[in-house]
PDB file of C-alpha atoms in Angstrom:
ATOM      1  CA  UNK A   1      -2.471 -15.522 -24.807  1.00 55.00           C
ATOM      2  CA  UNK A   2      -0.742 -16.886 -21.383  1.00 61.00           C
ATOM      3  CA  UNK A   3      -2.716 -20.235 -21.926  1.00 64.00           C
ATOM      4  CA  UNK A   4      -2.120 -20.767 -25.720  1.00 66.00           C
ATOM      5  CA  UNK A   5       1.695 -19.505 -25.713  1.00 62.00           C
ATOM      6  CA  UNK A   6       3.268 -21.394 -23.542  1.00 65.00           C
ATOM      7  CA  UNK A   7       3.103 -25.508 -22.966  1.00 67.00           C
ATOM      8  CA  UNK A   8       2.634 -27.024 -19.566  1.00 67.00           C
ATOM      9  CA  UNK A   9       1.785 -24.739 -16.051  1.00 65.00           C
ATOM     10  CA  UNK A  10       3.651 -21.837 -15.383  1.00 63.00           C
ATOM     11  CA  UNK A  11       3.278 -19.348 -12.690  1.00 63.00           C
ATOM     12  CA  UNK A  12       1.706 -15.760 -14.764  1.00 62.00           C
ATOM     13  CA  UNK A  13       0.669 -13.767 -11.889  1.00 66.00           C
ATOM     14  CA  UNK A  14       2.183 -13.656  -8.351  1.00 69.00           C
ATOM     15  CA  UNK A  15       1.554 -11.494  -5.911  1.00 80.00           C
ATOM     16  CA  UNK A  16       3.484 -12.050  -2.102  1.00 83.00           C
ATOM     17  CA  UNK A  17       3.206  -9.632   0.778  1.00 88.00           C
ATOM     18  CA  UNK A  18       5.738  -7.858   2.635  1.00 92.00           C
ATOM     19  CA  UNK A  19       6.315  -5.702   5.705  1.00 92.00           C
ATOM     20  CA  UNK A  20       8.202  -3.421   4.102  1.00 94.00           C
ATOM     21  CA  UNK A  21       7.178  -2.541   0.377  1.00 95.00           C
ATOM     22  CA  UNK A  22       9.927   0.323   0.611  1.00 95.00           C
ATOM     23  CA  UNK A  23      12.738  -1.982   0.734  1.00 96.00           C
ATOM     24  CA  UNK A  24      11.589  -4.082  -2.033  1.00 94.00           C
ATOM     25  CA  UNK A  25      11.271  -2.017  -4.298  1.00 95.00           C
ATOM     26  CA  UNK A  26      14.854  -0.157  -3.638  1.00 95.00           C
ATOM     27  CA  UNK A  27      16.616  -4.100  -3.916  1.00 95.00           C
ATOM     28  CA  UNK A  28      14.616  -5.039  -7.129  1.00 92.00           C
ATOM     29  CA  UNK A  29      17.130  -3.455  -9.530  1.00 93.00           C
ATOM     30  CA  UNK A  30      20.428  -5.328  -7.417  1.00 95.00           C
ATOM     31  CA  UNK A  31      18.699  -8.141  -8.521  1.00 90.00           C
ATOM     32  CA  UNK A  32      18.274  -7.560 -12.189  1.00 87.00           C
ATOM     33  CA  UNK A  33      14.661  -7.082 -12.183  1.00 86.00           C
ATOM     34  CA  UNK A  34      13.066  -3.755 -12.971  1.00 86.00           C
ATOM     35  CA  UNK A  35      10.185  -2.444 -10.993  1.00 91.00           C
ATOM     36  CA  UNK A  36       7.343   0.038 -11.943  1.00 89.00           C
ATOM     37  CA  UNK A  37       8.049   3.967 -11.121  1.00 92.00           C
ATOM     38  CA  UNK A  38       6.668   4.579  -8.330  1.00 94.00           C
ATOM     39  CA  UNK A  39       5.015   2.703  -5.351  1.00 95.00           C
ATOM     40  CA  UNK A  40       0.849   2.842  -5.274  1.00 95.00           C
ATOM     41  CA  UNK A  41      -1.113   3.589  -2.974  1.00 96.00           C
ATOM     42  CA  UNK A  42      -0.279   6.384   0.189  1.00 97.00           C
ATOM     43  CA  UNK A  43       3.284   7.192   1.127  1.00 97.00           C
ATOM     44  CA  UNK A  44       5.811   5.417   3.666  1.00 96.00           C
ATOM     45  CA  UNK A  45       4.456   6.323   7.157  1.00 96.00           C
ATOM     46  CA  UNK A  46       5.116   5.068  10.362  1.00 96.00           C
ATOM     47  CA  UNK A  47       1.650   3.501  10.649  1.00 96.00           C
ATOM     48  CA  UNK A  48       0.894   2.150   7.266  1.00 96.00           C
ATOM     49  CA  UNK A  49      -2.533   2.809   5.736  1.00 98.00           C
ATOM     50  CA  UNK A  50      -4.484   0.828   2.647  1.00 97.00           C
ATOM     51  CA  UNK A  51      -2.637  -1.046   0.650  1.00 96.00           C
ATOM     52  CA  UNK A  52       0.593  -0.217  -0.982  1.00 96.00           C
ATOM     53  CA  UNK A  53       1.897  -2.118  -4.044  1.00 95.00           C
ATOM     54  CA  UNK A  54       4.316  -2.338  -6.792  1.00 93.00           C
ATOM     55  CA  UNK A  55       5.627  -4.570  -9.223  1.00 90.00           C
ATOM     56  CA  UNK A  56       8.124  -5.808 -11.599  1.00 84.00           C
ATOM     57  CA  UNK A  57       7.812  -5.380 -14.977  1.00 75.00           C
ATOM     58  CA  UNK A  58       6.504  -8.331 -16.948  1.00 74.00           C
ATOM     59  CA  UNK A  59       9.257 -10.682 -19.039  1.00 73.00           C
ATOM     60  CA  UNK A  60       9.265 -10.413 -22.631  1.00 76.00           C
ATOM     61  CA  UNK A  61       9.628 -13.952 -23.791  1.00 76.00           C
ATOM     62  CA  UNK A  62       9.713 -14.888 -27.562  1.00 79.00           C
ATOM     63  CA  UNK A  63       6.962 -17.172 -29.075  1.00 76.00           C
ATOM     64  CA  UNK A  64       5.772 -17.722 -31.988  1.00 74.00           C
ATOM     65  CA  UNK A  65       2.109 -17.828 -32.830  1.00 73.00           C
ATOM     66  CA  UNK A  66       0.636 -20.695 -35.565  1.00 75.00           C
ATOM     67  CA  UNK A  67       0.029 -17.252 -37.769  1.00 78.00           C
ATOM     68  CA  UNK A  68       3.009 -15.988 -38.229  1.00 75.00           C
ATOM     69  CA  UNK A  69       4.719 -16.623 -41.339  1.00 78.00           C
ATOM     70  CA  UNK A  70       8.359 -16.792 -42.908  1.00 76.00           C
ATOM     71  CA  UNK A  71       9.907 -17.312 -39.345  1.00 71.00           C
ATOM     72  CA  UNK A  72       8.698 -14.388 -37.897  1.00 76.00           C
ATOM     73  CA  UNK A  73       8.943 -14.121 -34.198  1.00 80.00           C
ATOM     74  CA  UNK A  74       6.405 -12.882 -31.408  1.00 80.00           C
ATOM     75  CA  UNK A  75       7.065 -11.607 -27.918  1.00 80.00           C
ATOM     76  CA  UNK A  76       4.656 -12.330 -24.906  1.00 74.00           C
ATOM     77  CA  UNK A  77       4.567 -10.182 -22.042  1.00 73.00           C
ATOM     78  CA  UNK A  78       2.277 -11.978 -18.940  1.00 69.00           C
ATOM     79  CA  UNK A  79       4.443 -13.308 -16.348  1.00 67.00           C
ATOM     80  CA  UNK A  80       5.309 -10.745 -13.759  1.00 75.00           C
ATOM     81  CA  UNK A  81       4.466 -10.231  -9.961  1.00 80.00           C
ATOM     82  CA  UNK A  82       2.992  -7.419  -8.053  1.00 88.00           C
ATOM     83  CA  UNK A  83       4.205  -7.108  -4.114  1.00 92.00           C
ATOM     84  CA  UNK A  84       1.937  -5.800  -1.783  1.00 94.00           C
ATOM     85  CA  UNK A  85       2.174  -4.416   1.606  1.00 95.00           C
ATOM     86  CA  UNK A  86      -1.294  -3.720   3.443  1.00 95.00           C
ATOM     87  CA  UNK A  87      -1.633  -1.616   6.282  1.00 96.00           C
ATOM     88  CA  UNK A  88      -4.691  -0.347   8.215  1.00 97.00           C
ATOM     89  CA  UNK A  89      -8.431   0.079   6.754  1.00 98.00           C
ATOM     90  CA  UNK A  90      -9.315   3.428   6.784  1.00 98.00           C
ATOM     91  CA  UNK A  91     -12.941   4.702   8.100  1.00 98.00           C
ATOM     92  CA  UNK A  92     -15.050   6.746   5.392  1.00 98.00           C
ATOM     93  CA  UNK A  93     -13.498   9.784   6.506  1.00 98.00           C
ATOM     94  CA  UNK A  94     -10.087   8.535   6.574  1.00 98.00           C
ATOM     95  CA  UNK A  95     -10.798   7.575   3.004  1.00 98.00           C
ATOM     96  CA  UNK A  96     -12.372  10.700   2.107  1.00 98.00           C
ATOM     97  CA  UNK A  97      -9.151  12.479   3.728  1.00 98.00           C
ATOM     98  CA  UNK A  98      -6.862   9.796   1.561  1.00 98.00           C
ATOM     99  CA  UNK A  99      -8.440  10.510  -1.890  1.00 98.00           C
ATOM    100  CA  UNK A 100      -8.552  14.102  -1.232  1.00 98.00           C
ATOM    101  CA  UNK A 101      -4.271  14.472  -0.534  1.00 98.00           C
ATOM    102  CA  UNK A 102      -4.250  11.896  -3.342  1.00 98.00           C
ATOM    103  CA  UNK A 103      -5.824  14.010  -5.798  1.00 97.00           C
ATOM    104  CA  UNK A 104      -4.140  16.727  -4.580  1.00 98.00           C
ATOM    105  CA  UNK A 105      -0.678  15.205  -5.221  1.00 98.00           C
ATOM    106  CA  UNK A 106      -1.600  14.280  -8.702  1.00 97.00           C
ATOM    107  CA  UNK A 107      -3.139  17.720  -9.769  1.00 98.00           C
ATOM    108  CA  UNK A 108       0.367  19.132  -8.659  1.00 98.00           C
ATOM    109  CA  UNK A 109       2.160  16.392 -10.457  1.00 98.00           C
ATOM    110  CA  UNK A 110      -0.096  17.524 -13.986  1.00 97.00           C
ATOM    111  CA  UNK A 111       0.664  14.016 -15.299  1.00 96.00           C
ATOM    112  CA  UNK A 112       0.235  10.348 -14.617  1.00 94.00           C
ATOM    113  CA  UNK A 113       3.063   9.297 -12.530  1.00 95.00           C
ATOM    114  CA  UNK A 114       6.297   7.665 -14.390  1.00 93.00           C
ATOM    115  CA  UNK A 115       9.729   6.815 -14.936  1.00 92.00           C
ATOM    116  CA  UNK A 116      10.204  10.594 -15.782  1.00 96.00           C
ATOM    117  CA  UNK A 117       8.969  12.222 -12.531  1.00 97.00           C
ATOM    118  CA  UNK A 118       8.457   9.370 -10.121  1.00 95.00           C
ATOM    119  CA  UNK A 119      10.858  11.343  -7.598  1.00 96.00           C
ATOM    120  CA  UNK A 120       8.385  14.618  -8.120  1.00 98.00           C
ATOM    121  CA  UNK A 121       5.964  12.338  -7.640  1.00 97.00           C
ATOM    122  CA  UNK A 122       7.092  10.561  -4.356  1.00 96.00           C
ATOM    123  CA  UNK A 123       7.934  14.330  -2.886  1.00 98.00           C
ATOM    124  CA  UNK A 124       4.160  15.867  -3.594  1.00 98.00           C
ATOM    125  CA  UNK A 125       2.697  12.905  -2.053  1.00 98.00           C
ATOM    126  CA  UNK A 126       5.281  13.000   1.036  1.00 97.00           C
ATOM    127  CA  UNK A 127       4.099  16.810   1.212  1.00 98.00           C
ATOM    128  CA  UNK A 128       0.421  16.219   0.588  1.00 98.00           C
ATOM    129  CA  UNK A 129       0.328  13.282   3.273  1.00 98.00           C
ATOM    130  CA  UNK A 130       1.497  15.622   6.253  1.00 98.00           C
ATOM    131  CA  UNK A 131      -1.995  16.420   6.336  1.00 98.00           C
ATOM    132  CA  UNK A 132      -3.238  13.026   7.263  1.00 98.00           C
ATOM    133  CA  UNK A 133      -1.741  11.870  10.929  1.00 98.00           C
ATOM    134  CA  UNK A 134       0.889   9.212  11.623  1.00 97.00           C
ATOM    135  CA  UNK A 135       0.366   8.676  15.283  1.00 97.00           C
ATOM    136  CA  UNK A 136      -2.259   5.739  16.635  1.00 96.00           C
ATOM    137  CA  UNK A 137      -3.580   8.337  18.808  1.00 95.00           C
ATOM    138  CA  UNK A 138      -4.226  11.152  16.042  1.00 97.00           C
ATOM    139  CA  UNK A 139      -5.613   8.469  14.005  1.00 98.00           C
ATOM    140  CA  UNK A 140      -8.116   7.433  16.733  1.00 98.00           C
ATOM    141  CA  UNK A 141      -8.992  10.707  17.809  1.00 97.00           C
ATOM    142  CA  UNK A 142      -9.753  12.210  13.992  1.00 98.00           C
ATOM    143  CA  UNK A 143     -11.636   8.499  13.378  1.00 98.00           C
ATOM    144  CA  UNK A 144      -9.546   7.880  10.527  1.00 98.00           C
ATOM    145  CA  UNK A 145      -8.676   3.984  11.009  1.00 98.00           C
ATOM    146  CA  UNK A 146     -10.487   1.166  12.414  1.00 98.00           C
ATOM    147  CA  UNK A 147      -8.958  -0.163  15.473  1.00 98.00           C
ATOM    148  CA  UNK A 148      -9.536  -3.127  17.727  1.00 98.00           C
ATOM    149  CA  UNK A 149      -9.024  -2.289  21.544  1.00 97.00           C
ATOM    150  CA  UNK A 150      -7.081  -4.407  23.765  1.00 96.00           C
ATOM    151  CA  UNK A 151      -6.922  -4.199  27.762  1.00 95.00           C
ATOM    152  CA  UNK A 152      -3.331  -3.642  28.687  1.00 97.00           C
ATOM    153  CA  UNK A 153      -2.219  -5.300  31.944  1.00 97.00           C
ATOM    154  CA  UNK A 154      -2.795  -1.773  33.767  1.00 96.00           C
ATOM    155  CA  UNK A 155      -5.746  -1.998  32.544  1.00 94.00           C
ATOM    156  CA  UNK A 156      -6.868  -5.548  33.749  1.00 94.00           C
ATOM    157  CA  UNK A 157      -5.575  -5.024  37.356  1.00 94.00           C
ATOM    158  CA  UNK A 158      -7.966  -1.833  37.592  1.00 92.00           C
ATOM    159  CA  UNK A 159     -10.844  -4.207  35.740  1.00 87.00           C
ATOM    160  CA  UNK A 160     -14.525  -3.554  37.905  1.00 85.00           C
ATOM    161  CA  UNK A 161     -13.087   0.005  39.458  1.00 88.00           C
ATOM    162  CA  UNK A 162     -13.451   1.712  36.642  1.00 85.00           C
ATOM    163  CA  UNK A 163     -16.752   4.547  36.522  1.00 82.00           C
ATOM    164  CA  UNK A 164     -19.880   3.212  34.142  1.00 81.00           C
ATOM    165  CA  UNK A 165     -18.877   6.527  32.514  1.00 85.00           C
ATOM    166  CA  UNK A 166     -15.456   6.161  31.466  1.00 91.00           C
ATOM    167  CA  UNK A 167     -14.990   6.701  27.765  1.00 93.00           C
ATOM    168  CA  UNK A 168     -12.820   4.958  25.807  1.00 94.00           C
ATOM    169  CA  UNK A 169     -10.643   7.794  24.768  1.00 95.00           C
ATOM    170  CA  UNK A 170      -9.908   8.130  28.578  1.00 94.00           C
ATOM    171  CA  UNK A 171      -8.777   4.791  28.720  1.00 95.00           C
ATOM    172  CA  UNK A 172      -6.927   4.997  26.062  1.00 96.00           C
ATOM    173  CA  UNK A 173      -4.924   8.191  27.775  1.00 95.00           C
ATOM    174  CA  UNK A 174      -4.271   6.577  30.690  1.00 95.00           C
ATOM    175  CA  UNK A 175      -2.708   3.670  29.501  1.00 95.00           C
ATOM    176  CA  UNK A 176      -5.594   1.260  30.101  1.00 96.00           C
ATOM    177  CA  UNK A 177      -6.829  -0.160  27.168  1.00 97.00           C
ATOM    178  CA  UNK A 178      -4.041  -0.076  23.672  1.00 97.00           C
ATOM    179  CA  UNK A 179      -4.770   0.362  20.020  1.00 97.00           C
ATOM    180  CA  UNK A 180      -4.297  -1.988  17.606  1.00 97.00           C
ATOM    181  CA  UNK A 181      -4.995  -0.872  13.666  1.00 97.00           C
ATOM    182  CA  UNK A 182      -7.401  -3.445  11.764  1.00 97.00           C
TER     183      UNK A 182
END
């Protein structure tokens, strides 16, 4: 319908990133546009997991279609734009973890999330996602995230003294190697 309804190009479907999906979504209505209920994906955290997305709702533009008779008018509904924040990738168990506190959330919600009880629906999955850490270190220890490792300076000053057996997780504790979330 996008193609045949409307003459020349048009942007139908945009979809920009952002840092903080939170804020969006709160300054969407200042600006006139209405977003969807709720956010997707996990909860705010202070080290972002998956991806996270909303939207605003699509415009409903008049057109008419070459069927329509005695002046009757149609309404299209394709142009809208989802925002998306993406945090880190989650291991098989951290996914296994997420979909379990996810489908816990929803059984206590009863209902697909909506207008109606987005706010219940933002508190079970606040209460749910306790469960699943919010520290680098937690999330590294319980192999929940993916994680590139970085020598920190401390780290590279004490490079060729370190024992064949050091783990990682030890120089991790001591400050000589840093995680960063993939």
């Amino acid at each position: 319908a996008d193609v045949v309804a409307f003459k020349g190009p048009h942007i139908n479907h945009l979809t920009p990133r952002t840092l903080n999906i939170d804020s969006v979504q709160s300054a969407m209505p200042k600006y006139g546009i209405t977003p969807k209920a709720v956010i997707e994906g996990p909860p705010t955290r202070k080290h972002p997991i998956l991806l996270r997305q909303t939207s605003f709702k699509a415009l409903n533009e008049p057109v008419r279609f070459a069927d329509q008779q005695n002046g009757a008018q149609g309404s299209h509904t394709a142009r809208f734009g989802e925002i998306e924040q993406r945090g880190a990738a989650v291991t098989q168990k951290g996914r296994e973890l997420y979909d379990q506190l996810l489908n816990a959330a929803r059984a206590d919600l009863g209902e697909a999330p909506a207008e109606h009880n987005a706010s219940t629906y933002t508190q079970l999955m606040n209460k749910h996602f306790e469960q699943f850490p919010d520290t680098l270190e937690q999330l590294f220890k319980n192999d929940l995230v993916y994680f590139n490792y970085l020598p920190t300076s401390q780290g590279l000053a004490k490079a060729g003294s370190f024992a064949a057996q050091t783990s990682l997780e030890t120089l991790i504790e001591n400050g000589d190697v840093s995680l960063s979330p993939i």
